[in-house]
Coordinates of C-alpha atoms in Angstrom, one line a residue:
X1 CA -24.3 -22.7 -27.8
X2 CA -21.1 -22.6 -29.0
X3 CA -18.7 -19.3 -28.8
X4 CA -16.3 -19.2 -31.3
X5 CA -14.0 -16.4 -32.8
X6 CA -16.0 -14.0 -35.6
X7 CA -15.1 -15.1 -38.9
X8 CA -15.1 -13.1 -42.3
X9 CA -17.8 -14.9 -42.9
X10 CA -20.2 -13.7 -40.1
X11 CA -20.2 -9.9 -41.3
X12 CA -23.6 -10.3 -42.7
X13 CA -25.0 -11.4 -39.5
X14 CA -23.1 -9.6 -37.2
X15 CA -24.7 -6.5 -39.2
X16 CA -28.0 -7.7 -39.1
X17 CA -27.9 -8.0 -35.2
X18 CA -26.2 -4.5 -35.2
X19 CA -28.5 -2.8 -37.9
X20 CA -31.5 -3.2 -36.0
X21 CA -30.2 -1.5 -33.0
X22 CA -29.3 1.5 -35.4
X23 CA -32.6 1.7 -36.7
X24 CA -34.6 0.8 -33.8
X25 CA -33.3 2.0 -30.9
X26 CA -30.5 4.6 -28.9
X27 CA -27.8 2.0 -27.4
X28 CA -25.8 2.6 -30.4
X29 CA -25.3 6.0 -31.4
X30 CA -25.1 4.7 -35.0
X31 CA -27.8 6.7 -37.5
X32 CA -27.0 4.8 -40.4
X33 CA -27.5 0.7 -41.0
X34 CA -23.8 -0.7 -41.6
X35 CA -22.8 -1.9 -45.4
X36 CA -21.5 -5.1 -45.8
X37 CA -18.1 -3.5 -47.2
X38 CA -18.1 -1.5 -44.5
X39 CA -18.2 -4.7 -41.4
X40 CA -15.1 -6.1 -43.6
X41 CA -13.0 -3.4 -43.4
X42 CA -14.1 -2.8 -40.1
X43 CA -13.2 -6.4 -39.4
X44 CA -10.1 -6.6 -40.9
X45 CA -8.6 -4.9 -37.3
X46 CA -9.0 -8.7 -35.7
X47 CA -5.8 -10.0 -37.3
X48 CA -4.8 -13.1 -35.0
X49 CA -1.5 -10.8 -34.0
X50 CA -3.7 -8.2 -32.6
X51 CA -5.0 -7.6 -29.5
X52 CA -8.1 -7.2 -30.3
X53 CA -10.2 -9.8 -30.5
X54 CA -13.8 -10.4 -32.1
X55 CA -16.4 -13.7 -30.9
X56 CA -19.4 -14.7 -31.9
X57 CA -21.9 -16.6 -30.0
X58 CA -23.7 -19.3 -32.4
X59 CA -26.5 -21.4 -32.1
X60 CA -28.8 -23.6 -34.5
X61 CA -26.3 -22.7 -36.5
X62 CA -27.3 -19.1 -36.6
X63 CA -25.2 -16.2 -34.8
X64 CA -27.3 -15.0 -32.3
X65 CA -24.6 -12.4 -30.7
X66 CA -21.3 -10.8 -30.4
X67 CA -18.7 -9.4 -29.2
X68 CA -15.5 -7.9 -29.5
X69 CA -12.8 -5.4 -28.2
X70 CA -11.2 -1.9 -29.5
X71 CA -8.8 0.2 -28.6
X72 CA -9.9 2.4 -26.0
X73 CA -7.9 5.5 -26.9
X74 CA -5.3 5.9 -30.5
X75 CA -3.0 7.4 -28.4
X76 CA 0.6 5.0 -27.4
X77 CA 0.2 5.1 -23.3
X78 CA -3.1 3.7 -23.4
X79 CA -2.3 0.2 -25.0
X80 CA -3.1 -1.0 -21.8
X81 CA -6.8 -0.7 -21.8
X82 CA -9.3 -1.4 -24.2
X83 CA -13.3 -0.8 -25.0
X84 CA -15.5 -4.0 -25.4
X85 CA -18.7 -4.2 -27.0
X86 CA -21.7 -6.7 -27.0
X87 CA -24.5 -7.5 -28.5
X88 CA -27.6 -9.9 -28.6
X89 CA -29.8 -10.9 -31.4
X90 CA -32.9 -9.0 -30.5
X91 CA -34.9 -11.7 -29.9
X92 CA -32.1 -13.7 -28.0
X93 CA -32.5 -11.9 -25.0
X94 CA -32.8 -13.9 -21.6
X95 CA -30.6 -16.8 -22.3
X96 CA -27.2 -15.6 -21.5
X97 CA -25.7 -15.1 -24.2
X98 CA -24.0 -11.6 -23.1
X99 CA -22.5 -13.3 -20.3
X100 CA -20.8 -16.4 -22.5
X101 CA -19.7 -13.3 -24.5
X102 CA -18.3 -11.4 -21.8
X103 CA -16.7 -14.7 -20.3
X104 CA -14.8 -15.0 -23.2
X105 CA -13.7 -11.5 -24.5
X106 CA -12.6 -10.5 -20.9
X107 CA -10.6 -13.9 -20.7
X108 CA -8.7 -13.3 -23.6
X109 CA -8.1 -9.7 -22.7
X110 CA -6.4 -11.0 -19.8
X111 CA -4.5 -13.4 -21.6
X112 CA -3.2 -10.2 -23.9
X113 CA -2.5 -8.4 -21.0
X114 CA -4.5 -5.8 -20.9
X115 CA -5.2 -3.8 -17.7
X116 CA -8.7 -2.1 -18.0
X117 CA -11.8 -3.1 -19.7
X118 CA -14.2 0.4 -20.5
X119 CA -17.9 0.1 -21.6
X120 CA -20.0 2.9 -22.9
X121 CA -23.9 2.5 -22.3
X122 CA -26.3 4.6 -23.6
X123 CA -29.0 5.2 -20.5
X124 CA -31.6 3.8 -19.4
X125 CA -30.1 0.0 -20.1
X126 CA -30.8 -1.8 -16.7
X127 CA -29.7 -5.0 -18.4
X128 CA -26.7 -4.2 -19.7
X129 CA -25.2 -2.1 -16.5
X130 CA -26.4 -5.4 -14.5
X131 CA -24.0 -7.6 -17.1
X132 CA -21.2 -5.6 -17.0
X133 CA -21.7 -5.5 -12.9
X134 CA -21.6 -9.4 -12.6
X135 CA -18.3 -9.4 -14.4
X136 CA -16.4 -6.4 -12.2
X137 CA -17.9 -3.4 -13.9
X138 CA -18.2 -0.6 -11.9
X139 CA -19.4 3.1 -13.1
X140 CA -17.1 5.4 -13.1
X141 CA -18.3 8.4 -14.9
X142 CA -21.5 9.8 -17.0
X143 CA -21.6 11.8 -20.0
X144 CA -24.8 13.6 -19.2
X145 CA -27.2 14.1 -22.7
X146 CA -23.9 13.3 -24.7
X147 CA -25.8 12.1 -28.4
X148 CA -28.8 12.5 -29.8
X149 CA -31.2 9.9 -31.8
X150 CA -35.1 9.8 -32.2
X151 CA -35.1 13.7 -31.3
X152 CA -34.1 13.2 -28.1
X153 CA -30.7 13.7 -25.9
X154 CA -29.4 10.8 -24.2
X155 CA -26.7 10.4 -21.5
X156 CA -23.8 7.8 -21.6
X157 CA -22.6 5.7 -18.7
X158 CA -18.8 4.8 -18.8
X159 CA -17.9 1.3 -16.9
X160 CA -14.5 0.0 -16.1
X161 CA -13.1 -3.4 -15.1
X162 CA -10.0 -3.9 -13.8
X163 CA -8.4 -6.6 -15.7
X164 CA -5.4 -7.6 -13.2
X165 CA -8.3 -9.2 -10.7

């Protein structure tokens, strides 16, 4: 598998990955199936003299996941910290993928300097909360019935890392 950064060229296939979570299930909080206009302008953040920073992970020449950090707040005093997000194909599950991802993006955070790593996960996701614990998450908060998909209310856990360990 090879992890490489997300090119322009990947925005069809990162929204393929994503757009099936939309419409399928409540980890994103997404209701409507991204536009391909929409992931380039969204993409267009990554600039190489950013901070931010977006990977894919790619295999038989496919992208089968990704990843990528965002500010964590558009307020000045929080440049130190920053939200992360990952995702797996959906039938990529199981072969570690999210933690080649997370290997990487939390690598280069450091190397940017950033302090603290924040994760949002929409509950139950026993998976996911195990990931982010192998790499240093920890919970530190809940947003209790915070969104609502399918007709039902769902809660949010909030994980942080600390960066500077």
């Amino acid at each position: 598998m090879l992890i490489r950064r997300m090119e322009l060229r990947d925005c069809d296939a990162i929204n393929t990955i994503y757009n099936y979570y939309i419409t399928h299930t409540a980890i994103t909080f997404d209701l409507a199936p991204w536009q391909k206009q929409e992931r380039e302008h969204w993409f267009a953040q990554f600039d190489p003299s950013s901070r931010y920073q977006a990977w894919v992970a790619e295999q038989d020449q496919q992208i089968v996941g990704f990843a990528y950090n965002t500010p964590f707040n558009a307020k000045q005093a929080f440049h130190i910290a920053s939200e992360i997000t990952i995702y797996a194909a959906p039938d990529a599950g199981g072969r570690g993928i999210g933690s080649q991802l997370m290997r990487t993006l939390l690598e280069g955070m450091r190397e940017q300097d950033l302090r603290r790593a924040y994760s949002l996960i929409t509950l139950p996701n026993p998976s996911s909360l195990a990931l982010h614990r192998r790499f240093g998450f920890q919970q530190v908060g809940q947003l209790n019935e915070v969104g609502e998909k399918f007709g039902q209310y769902h809660s949010v856990a909030m994980l942080e890392c600390d960066l500077t360990v």
